[in-house]
Amino acid sequence: MNDKNRQDGDSGSQARGWREFFLRPTARYSVASLLVLGGAVGILFWGGFNWAMELSNTEDFCISCHEMRVNVYEEYKDTIHYNNRTGVRATCSDCHVPKEWQHKVVRKIVATNELLHKVLGSIDTPEKFEAKRLKLARIVWRTMERTDSRECRNCHDYESMEYMAQSRRAVDRHIKGFDEGKTCIDCHKGIAHSLPDMHEEDPSIVVGVVEE
Amino acid sequence: MKRSLALTCTLAASIMLSLPTVVMADDVKSLRGTAGIDAASAAPVIKQWAPDQEPIERDYVQQPPLVPHAVEGYKMNRKVNKCLSCHGWTKYKEAGATKISQTHFADRDENVLANIAPRRYFCDGCHVPQRNAKPLVSNTFTPVPAIHQP
């Protein structure tokens, strides 16, 4: 009984304490106005954060590094995702950065590793880039295999594919492939860039290479 | 002074001599028609690639079969050959494509190699995709009946 009273008394004075805390002016401003200010600053920060996320999703940002501009970007300009009949373009981030927030943040954190290698100059010449290319491509392939080519499916949905309108070869392979649980990247490697030297990955698609 | 006068005369004479040809240029029909040098010739209509079709019948033995499908964006280089990703011996079954010919493994001395011979490197040097275009030069070739029913 006594205990309970004490508790009641306690919570009552606690509530009062909180109220006082919020309404008591700090040195000069009320806590409420500080909260409003804090909210505003929060929005600014959040907006800024999102803005930065979006800015780092633009093509201009991606190719501001010459590593990307002189290699992958030049090749990509020759492909269907840059120039096509309908004029709908898929840019770097459409394929390389997830749309969903939680996956996007993870990708951006992983990207800090790329900044490290930018500083180290790991791929700062076309030769160095080519030497590392298979390794880099494999990272993308393995990720897409794991996510069932999520980034492709953000734009292309096999549920909405009209097989009547597709080419002979596409229809045959799509119907069978999707039945067998295959994913886009299993069949569409090199869709936006020149492939790396495929000798190690699959010698049967390189002319003139003879296995020792 | 005398010499430059002589030069000018020769120049004038030669221009006069070449005048008839300048006049005649109007009647000359070049590959770009009769349009004058400074006139732009009419742009030809851009032909679309033929849509994917069944394999096209061959007209003679040893003919490189025509490519019955689109090949846009297919890369052929030292690092990879896109055609082989469907026509290679390990791939053709799954792709439903024609297996690359045995002859493509032999070099020019007829040594059979363990992989496609480098002289078959550029598939599209011999196998060409199709557009619905009128032949530039007509011919009277008739396929042998044994491989092509007219």
mmCIF file with all atom_site columns, N, CA and C in Angstrom, chain A residues 77-106:
data_model
loop_
_atom_site.group_PDB
_atom_site.id
_atom_site.type_symbol
_atom_site.label_atom_id
_atom_site.label_alt_id
_atom_site.label_comp_id
_atom_site.label_asym_id
_atom_site.label_entity_id
_atom_site.label_seq_id
_atom_site.pdbx_PDB_ins_code
_atom_site.Cartn_x
_atom_site.Cartn_y
_atom_site.Cartn_z
_atom_site.occupancy
_atom_site.B_iso_or_equiv
_atom_site.pdbx_formal_charge
_atom_site.auth_seq_id
_atom_site.auth_comp_id
_atom_site.auth_asym_id
_atom_site.auth_atom_id
_atom_site.pdbx_PDB_model_num
ATOM 1  N N  . LYS A 1 77  ? 27.426 3.615  -73.785 1.00 0.00 ? 77  LYS A N  1
ATOM 2  C CA . LYS A 1 77  ? 26.809 4.525  -74.750 1.00 0.00 ? 77  LYS A CA 1
ATOM 3  C C  . LYS A 1 77  ? 26.469 3.831  -76.074 1.00 0.00 ? 77  LYS A C  1
ATOM 4  N N  . ASP A 1 78  ? 27.041 2.639  -76.269 1.00 0.00 ? 78  ASP A N  1
ATOM 5  C CA . ASP A 1 78  ? 26.767 1.882  -77.487 1.00 0.00 ? 78  ASP A CA 1
ATOM 6  C C  . ASP A 1 78  ? 25.604 0.921  -77.325 1.00 0.00 ? 78  ASP A C  1
ATOM 7  N N  . THR A 1 79  ? 25.008 0.891  -76.158 1.00 0.00 ? 79  THR A N  1
ATOM 8  C CA . THR A 1 79  ? 24.054 -0.191 -75.897 1.00 0.00 ? 79  THR A CA 1
ATOM 9  C C  . THR A 1 79  ? 22.613 0.285  -75.868 1.00 0.00 ? 79  THR A C  1
ATOM 10 N N  . ILE A 1 80  ? 21.717 -0.678 -75.833 1.00 0.00 ? 80  ILE A N  1
ATOM 11 C CA . ILE A 1 80  ? 20.287 -0.410 -75.913 1.00 0.00 ? 80  ILE A CA 1
ATOM 12 C C  . ILE A 1 80  ? 19.778 0.398  -74.721 1.00 0.00 ? 80  ILE A C  1
ATOM 13 N N  . HIS A 1 81  ? 20.474 0.297  -73.583 1.00 0.00 ? 81  HIS A N  1
ATOM 14 C CA . HIS A 1 81  ? 19.964 1.022  -72.419 1.00 0.00 ? 81  HIS A CA 1
ATOM 15 C C  . HIS A 1 81  ? 20.343 2.498  -72.441 1.00 0.00 ? 81  HIS A C  1
ATOM 16 N N  . TYR A 1 82  ? 21.162 2.894  -73.409 1.00 0.00 ? 82  TYR A N  1
ATOM 17 C CA . TYR A 1 82  ? 21.516 4.305  -73.559 1.00 0.00 ? 82  TYR A CA 1
ATOM 18 C C  . TYR A 1 82  ? 20.702 4.936  -74.683 1.00 0.00 ? 82  TYR A C  1
ATOM 19 N N  . ASN A 1 83  ? 20.649 4.212  -75.794 1.00 0.00 ? 83  ASN A N  1
ATOM 20 C CA . ASN A 1 83  ? 19.976 4.705  -76.987 1.00 0.00 ? 83  ASN A CA 1
ATOM 21 C C  . ASN A 1 83  ? 19.029 3.649  -77.503 1.00 0.00 ? 83  ASN A C  1
ATOM 22 N N  . ASN A 1 84  ? 17.780 3.978  -77.628 1.00 0.00 ? 84  ASN A N  1
ATOM 23 C CA . ASN A 1 84  ? 16.869 2.967  -78.175 1.00 0.00 ? 84  ASN A CA 1
ATOM 24 C C  . ASN A 1 84  ? 15.653 3.608  -78.817 1.00 0.00 ? 84  ASN A C  1
ATOM 25 N N  . ARG A 1 85  ? 14.835 2.757  -79.376 1.00 0.00 ? 85  ARG A N  1
ATOM 26 C CA . ARG A 1 85  ? 13.674 3.175  -80.148 1.00 0.00 ? 85  ARG A CA 1
ATOM 27 C C  . ARG A 1 85  ? 12.774 4.116  -79.355 1.00 0.00 ? 85  ARG A C  1
ATOM 28 N N  . THR A 1 86  ? 12.516 3.789  -78.097 1.00 0.00 ? 86  THR A N  1
ATOM 29 C CA . THR A 1 86  ? 11.535 4.530  -77.326 1.00 0.00 ? 86  THR A CA 1
ATOM 30 C C  . THR A 1 86  ? 12.130 5.693  -76.550 1.00 0.00 ? 86  THR A C  1
ATOM 31 N N  . GLY A 1 87  ? 13.457 5.755  -76.462 1.00 0.00 ? 87  GLY A N  1
ATOM 32 C CA . GLY A 1 87  ? 14.070 6.867  -75.750 1.00 0.00 ? 87  GLY A CA 1
ATOM 33 C C  . GLY A 1 87  ? 13.990 6.766  -74.240 1.00 0.00 ? 87  GLY A C  1
ATOM 34 N N  . VAL A 1 88  ? 13.643 5.598  -73.726 1.00 0.00 ? 88  VAL A N  1
ATOM 35 C CA . VAL A 1 88  ? 13.671 5.402  -72.273 1.00 0.00 ? 88  VAL A CA 1
ATOM 36 C C  . VAL A 1 88  ? 15.056 4.911  -71.905 1.00 0.00 ? 88  VAL A C  1
ATOM 37 N N  . ARG A 1 89  ? 15.701 5.592  -70.988 1.00 0.00 ? 89  ARG A N  1
ATOM 38 C CA . ARG A 1 89  ? 17.085 5.246  -70.707 1.00 0.00 ? 89  ARG A CA 1
ATOM 39 C C  . ARG A 1 89  ? 17.215 4.621  -69.322 1.00 0.00 ? 89  ARG A C  1
ATOM 40 N N  . ALA A 1 90  ? 18.057 3.607  -69.229 1.00 0.00 ? 90  ALA A N  1
ATOM 41 C CA . ALA A 1 90  ? 18.424 3.077  -67.912 1.00 0.00 ? 90  ALA A CA 1
ATOM 42 C C  . ALA A 1 90  ? 19.827 3.563  -67.638 1.00 0.00 ? 90  ALA A C  1
ATOM 43 N N  . THR A 1 91  ? 20.007 4.255  -66.519 1.00 0.00 ? 91  THR A N  1
ATOM 44 C CA . THR A 1 91  ? 21.341 4.750  -66.242 1.00 0.00 ? 91  THR A CA 1
ATOM 45 C C  . THR A 1 91  ? 22.015 3.913  -65.151 1.00 0.00 ? 91  THR A C  1
ATOM 46 N N  . CYS A 1 92  ? 23.250 4.271  -64.844 1.00 0.00 ? 92  CYS A N  1
ATOM 47 C CA . CYS A 1 92  ? 24.074 3.460  -63.930 1.00 0.00 ? 92  CYS A CA 1
ATOM 48 C C  . CYS A 1 92  ? 23.296 3.020  -62.683 1.00 0.00 ? 92  CYS A C  1
ATOM 49 N N  . SER A 1 93  ? 22.697 3.987  -62.008 1.00 0.00 ? 93  SER A N  1
ATOM 50 C CA . SER A 1 93  ? 22.089 3.656  -60.719 1.00 0.00 ? 93  SER A CA 1
ATOM 51 C C  . SER A 1 93  ? 20.853 2.778  -60.882 1.00 0.00 ? 93  SER A C  1
ATOM 52 N N  . ASP A 1 94  ? 20.195 2.838  -62.035 1.00 0.00 ? 94  ASP A N  1
ATOM 53 C CA . ASP A 1 94  ? 19.018 1.984  -62.236 1.00 0.00 ? 94  ASP A CA 1
ATOM 54 C C  . ASP A 1 94  ? 19.404 0.512  -62.127 1.00 0.00 ? 94  ASP A C  1
ATOM 55 N N  . CYS A 1 95  ? 20.600 0.183  -62.597 1.00 0.00 ? 95  CYS A N  1
ATOM 56 C CA . CYS A 1 95  ? 21.033 -1.210 -62.558 1.00 0.00 ? 95  CYS A CA 1
ATOM 57 C C  . CYS A 1 95  ? 21.923 -1.514 -61.359 1.00 0.00 ? 95  CYS A C  1
ATOM 58 N N  . HIS A 1 96  ? 22.573 -0.497 -60.824 1.00 0.00 ? 96  HIS A N  1
ATOM 59 C CA . HIS A 1 96  ? 23.572 -0.787 -59.789 1.00 0.00 ? 96  HIS A CA 1
ATOM 60 C C  . HIS A 1 96  ? 23.172 -0.358 -58.387 1.00 0.00 ? 96  HIS A C  1
ATOM 61 N N  . VAL A 1 97  ? 22.088 0.402  -58.244 1.00 0.00 ? 97  VAL A N  1
ATOM 62 C CA . VAL A 1 97  ? 21.658 0.802  -56.901 1.00 0.00 ? 97  VAL A CA 1
ATOM 63 C C  . VAL A 1 97  ? 20.202 0.377  -56.711 1.00 0.00 ? 97  VAL A C  1
ATOM 64 N N  . PRO A 1 98  ? 19.937 -0.405 -55.667 1.00 0.00 ? 98  PRO A N  1
ATOM 65 C CA . PRO A 1 98  ? 18.564 -0.855 -55.432 1.00 0.00 ? 98  PRO A CA 1
ATOM 66 C C  . PRO A 1 98  ? 17.630 0.329  -55.206 1.00 0.00 ? 98  PRO A C  1
ATOM 67 N N  . LYS A 1 99  ? 16.352 0.140  -55.517 1.00 0.00 ? 99  LYS A N  1
ATOM 68 C CA . LYS A 1 99  ? 15.364 1.195  -55.311 1.00 0.00 ? 99  LYS A CA 1
ATOM 69 C C  . LYS A 1 99  ? 14.881 1.210  -53.861 1.00 0.00 ? 99  LYS A C  1
ATOM 70 N N  . GLU A 1 100 ? 14.704 0.029  -53.270 1.00 0.00 ? 100 GLU A N  1
ATOM 71 C CA . GLU A 1 100 ? 14.159 -0.047 -51.907 1.00 0.00 ? 100 GLU A CA 1
ATOM 72 C C  . GLU A 1 100 ? 15.155 0.565  -50.941 1.00 0.00 ? 100 GLU A C  1
ATOM 73 N N  . TRP A 1 101 ? 14.595 1.320  -49.986 1.00 0.00 ? 101 TRP A N  1
ATOM 74 C CA . TRP A 1 101 ? 15.409 2.123  -49.096 1.00 0.00 ? 101 TRP A CA 1
ATOM 75 C C  . TRP A 1 101 ? 16.465 1.298  -48.374 1.00 0.00 ? 101 TRP A C  1
ATOM 76 N N  . GLN A 1 102 ? 16.018 0.182  -47.746 1.00 0.00 ? 102 GLN A N  1
ATOM 77 C CA . GLN A 1 102 ? 16.979 -0.558 -46.895 1.00 0.00 ? 102 GLN A CA 1
ATOM 78 C C  . GLN A 1 102 ? 18.128 -1.122 -47.726 1.00 0.00 ? 102 GLN A C  1
ATOM 79 N N  . HIS A 1 103 ? 17.842 -1.614 -48.942 1.00 0.00 ? 103 HIS A N  1
ATOM 80 C CA . HIS A 1 103 ? 18.911 -2.150 -49.791 1.00 0.00 ? 103 HIS A CA 1
ATOM 81 C C  . HIS A 1 103 ? 19.790 -1.025 -50.330 1.00 0.00 ? 103 HIS A C  1
ATOM 82 N N  . LYS A 1 104 ? 19.133 0.130  -50.555 1.00 0.00 ? 104 LYS A N  1
ATOM 83 C CA . LYS A 1 104 ? 19.871 1.259  -51.108 1.00 0.00 ? 104 LYS A CA 1
ATOM 84 C C  . LYS A 1 104 ? 20.944 1.728  -50.125 1.00 0.00 ? 104 LYS A C  1
ATOM 85 N N  . VAL A 1 105 ? 20.554 1.850  -48.848 1.00 0.00 ? 105 VAL A N  1
ATOM 86 C CA . VAL A 1 105 ? 21.510 2.324  -47.842 1.00 0.00 ? 105 VAL A CA 1
ATOM 87 C C  . VAL A 1 105 ? 22.684 1.357  -47.748 1.00 0.00 ? 105 VAL A C  1
ATOM 88 N N  . VAL A 1 106 ? 22.380 0.055  -47.763 1.00 0.00 ? 106 VAL A N  1
ATOM 89 C CA . VAL A 1 106 ? 23.450 -0.938 -47.697 1.00 0.00 ? 106 VAL A CA 1
ATOM 90 C C  . VAL A 1 106 ? 24.400 -0.763 -48.881 1.00 0.00 ? 106 VAL A C  1
#
